[in-house]
Structures are given as structure tokens and as C-alpha cells.
GROMACS .gro file of C-alpha atoms in nm:
model
  293
    1UNK     CA    1  -2.064  -3.506   2.412
    2UNK     CA    2  -1.863  -3.633   2.115
    3UNK     CA    3  -1.762  -3.392   1.840
    4UNK     CA    4  -1.938  -3.500   1.523
    5UNK     CA    5  -1.993  -3.392   1.166
    6UNK     CA    6  -2.324  -3.241   1.062
    7UNK     CA    7  -2.553  -3.470   0.864
    8UNK     CA    8  -2.519  -3.417   0.490
    9UNK     CA    9  -2.798  -3.240   0.313
   10UNK     CA   10  -2.975  -3.403   0.026
   11UNK     CA   11  -2.814  -3.349  -0.312
   12UNK     CA   12  -3.087  -3.123  -0.446
   13UNK     CA   13  -3.081  -2.901  -0.135
   14UNK     CA   14  -2.700  -2.874  -0.134
   15UNK     CA   15  -2.695  -2.800  -0.508
   16UNK     CA   16  -2.950  -2.520  -0.472
   17UNK     CA   17  -2.758  -2.372  -0.177
   18UNK     CA   18  -2.430  -2.369  -0.371
   19UNK     CA   19  -2.585  -2.210  -0.679
   20UNK     CA   20  -2.756  -1.944  -0.468
   21UNK     CA   21  -2.428  -1.881  -0.286
   22UNK     CA   22  -2.242  -1.849  -0.617
   23UNK     CA   23  -2.494  -1.588  -0.734
   24UNK     CA   24  -2.466  -1.386  -0.411
   25UNK     CA   25  -2.085  -1.408  -0.413
   26UNK     CA   26  -2.074  -1.304  -0.778
   27UNK     CA   27  -2.287  -0.993  -0.715
   28UNK     CA   28  -2.088  -0.898  -0.403
   29UNK     CA   29  -1.756  -0.958  -0.582
   30UNK     CA   30  -1.857  -0.747  -0.880
   31UNK     CA   31  -1.944  -0.459  -0.650
   32UNK     CA   32  -1.619  -0.501  -0.452
   33UNK     CA   33  -1.403  -0.511  -0.767
   34UNK     CA   34  -1.581  -0.206  -0.907
   35UNK     CA   35  -1.528  -0.008  -0.584
   36UNK     CA   36  -1.160  -0.113  -0.561
   37UNK     CA   37  -1.083   0.011  -0.911
   38UNK     CA   38  -1.082  -0.326  -1.086
   39UNK     CA   39  -0.780  -0.491  -0.920
   40UNK     CA   40  -0.698  -0.811  -1.115
   41UNK     CA   41  -0.599  -1.013  -0.807
   42UNK     CA   42  -0.917  -0.921  -0.622
   43UNK     CA   43  -1.125  -1.006  -0.930
   44UNK     CA   44  -0.943  -1.341  -0.957
   45UNK     CA   45  -1.022  -1.428  -0.593
   46UNK     CA   46  -1.391  -1.351  -0.634
   47UNK     CA   47  -1.404  -1.534  -0.967
   48UNK     CA   48  -1.231  -1.840  -0.822
   49UNK     CA   49  -1.476  -1.845  -0.532
   50UNK     CA   50  -1.773  -1.838  -0.771
   51UNK     CA   51  -1.618  -2.105  -0.995
   52UNK     CA   52  -1.553  -2.328  -0.693
   53UNK     CA   53  -1.916  -2.313  -0.583
   54UNK     CA   54  -2.051  -2.379  -0.932
   55UNK     CA   55  -1.811  -2.672  -0.980
   56UNK     CA   56  -1.905  -2.815  -0.640
   57UNK     CA   57  -2.273  -2.795  -0.731
   58UNK     CA   58  -2.203  -2.992  -1.050
   59UNK     CA   59  -2.000  -3.259  -0.867
   60UNK     CA   60  -2.262  -3.296  -0.593
   61UNK     CA   61  -2.531  -3.340  -0.857
   62UNK     CA   62  -2.351  -3.616  -1.052
   63UNK     CA   63  -2.066  -3.747  -0.837
   64UNK     CA   64  -2.058  -4.051  -0.606
   65UNK     CA   65  -2.142  -4.007  -0.235
   66UNK     CA   66  -1.780  -4.010  -0.112
   67UNK     CA   67  -1.677  -3.737  -0.354
   68UNK     CA   68  -1.986  -3.542  -0.254
   69UNK     CA   69  -1.883  -3.541   0.112
   70UNK     CA   70  -1.527  -3.437   0.028
   71UNK     CA   71  -1.647  -3.151  -0.192
   72UNK     CA   72  -1.895  -3.038   0.075
   73UNK     CA   73  -1.616  -3.026   0.336
   74UNK     CA   74  -1.387  -2.835   0.099
   75UNK     CA   75  -1.649  -2.577   0.007
   76UNK     CA   76  -1.713  -2.522   0.380
   77UNK     CA   77  -1.354  -2.397   0.416
   78UNK     CA   78  -1.349  -2.203   0.091
   79UNK     CA   79  -1.491  -1.880   0.243
   80UNK     CA   80  -1.200  -1.867   0.488
   81UNK     CA   81  -0.942  -1.895   0.211
   82UNK     CA   82  -1.122  -1.637  -0.001
   83UNK     CA   83  -1.166  -1.388   0.282
   84UNK     CA   84  -0.803  -1.408   0.389
   85UNK     CA   85  -0.694  -1.377   0.026
   86UNK     CA   86  -0.906  -1.065  -0.009
   87UNK     CA   87  -0.764  -0.929   0.314
   88UNK     CA   88  -0.409  -0.994   0.188
   89UNK     CA   89  -0.478  -0.803  -0.134
   90UNK     CA   90  -0.616  -0.506   0.058
   91UNK     CA   91  -0.521  -0.362   0.393
   92UNK     CA   92  -0.428  -0.698   0.545
   93UNK     CA   93  -0.519  -0.757   0.908
   94UNK     CA   94  -0.688  -0.416   0.918
   95UNK     CA   95  -0.928  -0.518   0.642
   96UNK     CA   96  -1.298  -0.580   0.701
   97UNK     CA   97  -1.253  -0.921   0.539
   98UNK     CA   98  -1.004  -1.017   0.810
   99UNK     CA   99  -1.256  -0.929   1.080
  100UNK     CA  100  -1.537  -1.128   0.911
  101UNK     CA  101  -1.308  -1.429   0.865
  102UNK     CA  102  -1.229  -1.428   1.238
  103UNK     CA  103  -1.601  -1.462   1.312
  104UNK     CA  104  -1.659  -1.753   1.070
  105UNK     CA  105  -1.685  -2.026   1.343
  106UNK     CA  106  -1.971  -1.842   1.514
  107UNK     CA  107  -2.142  -1.763   1.185
  108UNK     CA  108  -2.109  -2.128   1.083
  109UNK     CA  109  -2.285  -2.247   1.400
  110UNK     CA  110  -2.570  -2.004   1.336
  111UNK     CA  111  -2.643  -2.177   1.005
  112UNK     CA  112  -2.538  -2.533   1.102
  113UNK     CA  113  -2.582  -2.565   1.480
  114UNK     CA  114  -2.511  -2.939   1.482
  115UNK     CA  115  -2.177  -2.913   1.297
  116UNK     CA  116  -1.946  -2.913   1.600
  117UNK     CA  117  -1.654  -3.058   1.407
  118UNK     CA  118  -1.690  -2.798   1.132
  119UNK     CA  119  -1.679  -2.515   1.385
  120UNK     CA  120  -1.367  -2.657   1.550
  121UNK     CA  121  -1.185  -2.705   1.219
  122UNK     CA  122  -1.280  -2.359   1.098
  123UNK     CA  123  -1.145  -2.212   1.421
  124UNK     CA  124  -0.810  -2.385   1.363
  125UNK     CA  125  -0.794  -2.262   1.003
  126UNK     CA  126  -0.880  -1.905   1.108
  127UNK     CA  127  -0.609  -1.911   1.374
  128UNK     CA  128  -0.347  -2.051   1.135
  129UNK     CA  129  -0.421  -1.823   0.840
  130UNK     CA  130  -0.475  -1.511   1.051
  131UNK     CA  131  -0.151  -1.566   1.242
  132UNK     CA  132   0.039  -1.631   0.918
  133UNK     CA  133  -0.095  -1.310   0.762
  134UNK     CA  134   0.001  -1.101   1.065
  135UNK     CA  135   0.347  -1.258   1.085
  136UNK     CA  136   0.393  -1.171   0.717
  137UNK     CA  137   0.298  -0.812   0.801
  138UNK     CA  138   0.551  -0.809   1.086
  139UNK     CA  139   0.301  -0.760   1.366
  140UNK     CA  140   0.432  -0.764   1.723
  141UNK     CA  141   0.412  -1.075   1.943
  142UNK     CA  142   0.158  -0.926   2.191
  143UNK     CA  143  -0.078  -0.858   1.901
  144UNK     CA  144  -0.039  -1.217   1.781
  145UNK     CA  145  -0.110  -1.352   2.131
  146UNK     CA  146  -0.416  -1.130   2.165
  147UNK     CA  147  -0.541  -1.244   1.825
  148UNK     CA  148  -0.492  -1.608   1.923
  149UNK     CA  149  -0.686  -1.559   2.247
  150UNK     CA  150  -0.972  -1.388   2.064
  151UNK     CA  151  -0.998  -1.658   1.796
  152UNK     CA  152  -0.977  -1.930   2.063
  153UNK     CA  153  -1.254  -1.767   2.264
  154UNK     CA  154  -1.473  -1.727   1.953
  155UNK     CA  155  -1.415  -2.090   1.853
  156UNK     CA  156  -1.482  -2.215   2.207
  157UNK     CA  157  -1.807  -2.020   2.216
  158UNK     CA  158  -1.911  -2.169   1.881
  159UNK     CA  159  -1.829  -2.524   1.998
  160UNK     CA  160  -2.014  -2.466   2.327
  161UNK     CA  161  -2.322  -2.344   2.142
  162UNK     CA  162  -2.312  -2.641   1.904
  163UNK     CA  163  -2.267  -2.893   2.187
  164UNK     CA  164  -2.556  -2.736   2.378
  165UNK     CA  165  -2.773  -2.767   2.069
  166UNK     CA  166  -2.680  -3.133   2.028
  167UNK     CA  167  -2.761  -3.203   2.392
  168UNK     CA  168  -3.101  -3.042   2.359
  169UNK     CA  169  -3.166  -3.246   2.045
  170UNK     CA  170  -3.065  -3.569   2.220
  171UNK     CA  171  -3.287  -3.490   2.518
  172UNK     CA  172  -3.574  -3.420   2.282
  173UNK     CA  173  -3.514  -3.744   2.092
  174UNK     CA  174  -3.491  -3.941   2.417
  175UNK     CA  175  -3.816  -3.790   2.540
  176UNK     CA  176  -3.982  -3.867   2.208
  177UNK     CA  177  -3.858  -4.228   2.226
  178UNK     CA  178  -3.986  -4.258   2.585
  179UNK     CA  179  -4.328  -4.128   2.484
  180UNK     CA  180  -4.338  -4.369   2.190
  181UNK     CA  181  -4.248  -4.661   2.419
  182UNK     CA  182  -4.512  -4.551   2.667
  183UNK     CA  183  -4.767  -4.537   2.387
  184UNK     CA  184  -4.676  -4.893   2.287
  185UNK     CA  185  -4.714  -5.010   2.647
  186UNK     CA  186  -5.053  -4.840   2.678
  187UNK     CA  187  -5.166  -5.004   2.355
  188UNK     CA  188  -5.053  -5.344   2.484
  189UNK     CA  189  -5.238  -5.285   2.812
  190UNK     CA  190  -5.551  -5.189   2.619
  191UNK     CA  191  -5.527  -5.505   2.409
  192UNK     CA  192  -5.487  -5.718   2.721
  193UNK     CA  193  -5.787  -5.546   2.879
  194UNK     CA  194  -5.990  -5.614   2.564
  195UNK     CA  195  -5.881  -5.977   2.572
  196UNK     CA  196  -5.982  -6.017   2.935
  197UNK     CA  197  -6.315  -5.848   2.861
  198UNK     CA  198  -6.369  -6.091   2.573
  199UNK     CA  199  -6.280  -6.383   2.800
  200UNK     CA  200  -6.528  -6.257   3.059
  201UNK     CA  201  -6.804  -6.228   2.801
  202UNK     CA  202  -6.724  -6.575   2.668
  203UNK     CA  203  -6.728  -6.720   3.020
  204UNK     CA  204  -7.067  -6.563   3.093
  205UNK     CA  205  -7.209  -6.698   2.767
  206UNK     CA  206  -7.070  -7.048   2.833
  207UNK     CA  207  -7.201  -7.045   3.189
  208UNK     CA  208  -7.546  -6.952   3.062
  209UNK     CA  209  -7.542  -7.215   2.786
  210UNK     CA  210  -7.432  -7.486   3.031
  211UNK     CA  211  -7.633  -7.391   3.340
  212UNK     CA  212  -7.970  -7.395   3.166
  213UNK     CA  213  -7.954  -7.757   3.038
  214UNK     CA  214  -7.767  -7.860   3.353
  215UNK     CA  215  -8.052  -7.733   3.570
  216UNK     CA  216  -8.302  -7.919   3.353
  217UNK     CA  217  -8.091  -8.235   3.378
  218UNK     CA  218  -8.071  -8.217   3.757
  219UNK     CA  219  -8.447  -8.166   3.786
  220UNK     CA  220  -8.518  -8.460   3.554
  221UNK     CA  221  -8.279  -8.690   3.739
  222UNK     CA  222  -8.433  -8.600   4.071
  223UNK     CA  223  -8.780  -8.668   3.929
  224UNK     CA  224  -8.671  -9.006   3.783
  225UNK     CA  225  -8.511  -9.108   4.112
  226UNK     CA  226  -8.829  -9.032   4.301
  227UNK     CA  227  -9.038  -9.223   4.048
  228UNK     CA  228  -8.806  -9.523   4.061
  229UNK     CA  229  -8.817  -9.520   4.441
  230UNK     CA  230  -9.197  -9.523   4.423
  231UNK     CA  231  -9.196  -9.817   4.179
  232UNK     CA  232  -9.324  -9.618   3.881
  233UNK     CA  233  -9.019  -9.654   3.655
  234UNK     CA  234  -9.226  -9.734   3.345
  235UNK     CA  235  -9.454  -9.432   3.368
  236UNK     CA  236  -9.474  -9.206   3.058
  237UNK     CA  237  -9.353  -8.909   3.262
  238UNK     CA  238  -9.033  -9.094   3.344
  239UNK     CA  239  -8.968  -9.166   2.975
  240UNK     CA  240  -9.031  -8.801   2.888
  241UNK     CA  241  -8.795  -8.688   3.165
  242UNK     CA  242  -8.525  -8.921   3.034
  243UNK     CA  243  -8.569  -8.789   2.679
  244UNK     CA  244  -8.549  -8.432   2.806
  245UNK     CA  245  -8.232  -8.522   2.997
  246UNK     CA  246  -8.086  -8.667   2.678
  247UNK     CA  247  -8.157  -8.337   2.499
  248UNK     CA  248  -7.992  -8.142   2.783
  249UNK     CA  249  -7.682  -8.360   2.759
  250UNK     CA  250  -7.669  -8.300   2.383
  251UNK     CA  251  -7.685  -7.922   2.434
  252UNK     CA  252  -7.401  -7.938   2.687
  253UNK     CA  253  -7.199  -8.155   2.448
  254UNK     CA  254  -7.254  -7.904   2.165
  255UNK     CA  255  -7.135  -7.618   2.387
  256UNK     CA  256  -6.818  -7.808   2.484
  257UNK     CA  257  -6.755  -7.898   2.118
  258UNK     CA  258  -6.791  -7.532   2.021
  259UNK     CA  259  -6.533  -7.435   2.283
  260UNK     CA  260  -6.293  -7.702   2.156
  261UNK     CA  261  -6.332  -7.560   1.804
  262UNK     CA  262  -6.210  -7.215   1.912
  263UNK     CA  263  -5.863  -7.147   1.769
  264UNK     CA  264  -5.640  -6.864   1.889
  265UNK     CA  265  -5.453  -6.708   1.595
  266UNK     CA  266  -5.074  -6.720   1.651
  267UNK     CA  267  -4.882  -6.390   1.656
  268UNK     CA  268  -4.760  -6.256   1.324
  269UNK     CA  269  -4.455  -6.447   1.211
  270UNK     CA  270  -4.506  -6.733   1.461
  271UNK     CA  271  -4.520  -7.094   1.356
  272UNK     CA  272  -4.873  -7.242   1.340
  273UNK     CA  273  -4.967  -7.499   1.600
  274UNK     CA  274  -4.960  -7.874   1.537
  275UNK     CA  275  -5.259  -8.030   1.359
  276UNK     CA  276  -5.521  -8.205   1.571
  277UNK     CA  277  -5.463  -8.575   1.642
  278UNK     CA  278  -5.622  -8.828   1.404
  279UNK     CA  279  -5.985  -8.879   1.479
  280UNK     CA  280  -6.027  -8.544   1.656
  281UNK     CA  281  -6.264  -8.306   1.472
  282UNK     CA  282  -6.117  -7.980   1.349
  283UNK     CA  283  -6.446  -7.795   1.397
  284UNK     CA  284  -6.753  -7.819   1.616
  285UNK     CA  285  -6.890  -8.169   1.653
  286UNK     CA  286  -7.228  -8.247   1.505
  287UNK     CA  287  -7.473  -8.392   1.753
  288UNK     CA  288  -7.590  -8.741   1.658
  289UNK     CA  289  -7.948  -8.856   1.678
  290UNK     CA  290  -8.085  -8.911   2.024
  291UNK     CA  291  -8.110  -9.274   2.111
  292UNK     CA  292  -8.419  -9.392   2.287
  293UNK     CA  293  -8.402  -9.665   2.541
   0.00000   0.00000   0.00000
């Protein structure tokens, strides 16, 4: 499973999230500064955090897409910098801010489960800044090693959870694509079944339209043959049978002409078929007058 960046939110959604975050950070920072006795450095860290979020919201609203992505990535790492700065101004690695900063990769995955790359980068930043702060405090090497193992385990758990989420999403998307393909195949099978049903109905209708005059024609020819064999070829019944046979032939010819006039529409986007040859009718032929012998 490749490590990938989370899809960017729409500008309006990201802008609202940053403004809401700036408001929450401002309220929390005001309370923290008031409880700490109004330390200028602490107030500057909280104020810079709020200003960063408000400025990012403005850039995301009006800036080009590339700048928007860069600002979004920077604001994702801003909480780490702010929390470690607050920890440095207070009790250092024993501060509550230090503990919260160490859990940022897991907290990030809770809100953005598909941001595997963000979780990995945040884990590296936490490890680097936390180790630097403890080295500055003069912490012992075993404590640094233990801290590194803890941060690595937390980051690995965050990446594992994000990768598992991405796999579930891909399985869901693959299943959805398979169902969509199956639906298309079923629709094609239904259309083919409808076409074959239409062909069957057309065949039955053509067979009926041809068999009726064909039966009349066969009966008339048999009657005329018998009359000719008996030497009564000029009898009125023979003439009537011949006229009736002529009408049957005309009905068969009309049916064949109607079939020749049927045009199958080409698929959408396909080139139309060639025009009929000169002299061939484009529609059903009109029966001419019956000629009497």
C-alpha cells in the first residue's frame, strides 16, 4: 500500500475549518495565558498560532492551488511547533503540552484517516523536536531512547491504522466498480433478450403475412393445373383463380418490400451506412396495378 497524501478539501470547507480552529485556539490560549500569569512568550506563541490560521484561511480563499496546498501542509505541522514551544516555555518535557504533542500522529489519523503521509511526517517532526527539547534539558540517554521508542510505536500505529483504512476504502471501491460492471452486463443482456424477443415477434408476423397468401397461391395453382389437364383452361373459374393468385403474389411482394425497408439504427457515434444503390427504393415499394392476361 503506497503512502499517499490526503485529498485536499474544498476551499470553503478548509477556510471554515481554519477559522473555527483559530477561534478555539484563541479561547484556549487566552485561558492558558491568564492561568500562567500573563507570560509574554506564552502569549506570543498562542497569538502566532491564531495569526497563522487566520492568514492561511485568507490565502486558501484567494491564492492559487499550488500555494493552497503548501499552506495546508504547513498549517498541518503548526500545532506541533506551537505545542513544543509552549512546552519549552513551561516545564519542558514534563509539560502537558509535550505529552499532547507526542500523540499528534494518532490524533491526526482520527481526523484524517487517509492521510498516511501526514501521519508519518508528523511522527518524524515529533521525534526530532521532542528529542531536541530533552537534549537541551540534559536528559539521560536511556530516557531519550525510551522516548524514541514510544514515538516510533505511536507513529507506526497511526500509519498502520491509516493504511488499513485505505485498504478498506479500496476494497469498497473495487466492489462498487464490480457491481457497476455487473449492472452494465445485466442491462446489455436484457437489451439482447429484448432484441431477440422483437426478432421472434417479427418472424411470427412475417410468417403469418407470407403463409396466408402462399397457401392461397398453392391452392389456386393446383386448381388451375387440374383444370388445364381436363381441357378447361378458358373457364371463368380458372381466370378468377389466376387473378386471386396475382393478388397473393402482390401481398407477398409487399411483405418482402416492407422487410427491405426496415433500417437498423447505428450505435451512437457510429458512421451511418452507405446509401442504397441507384434505382433501389429507400422505403417500401408500392404495388403496381394487377395486370390481367
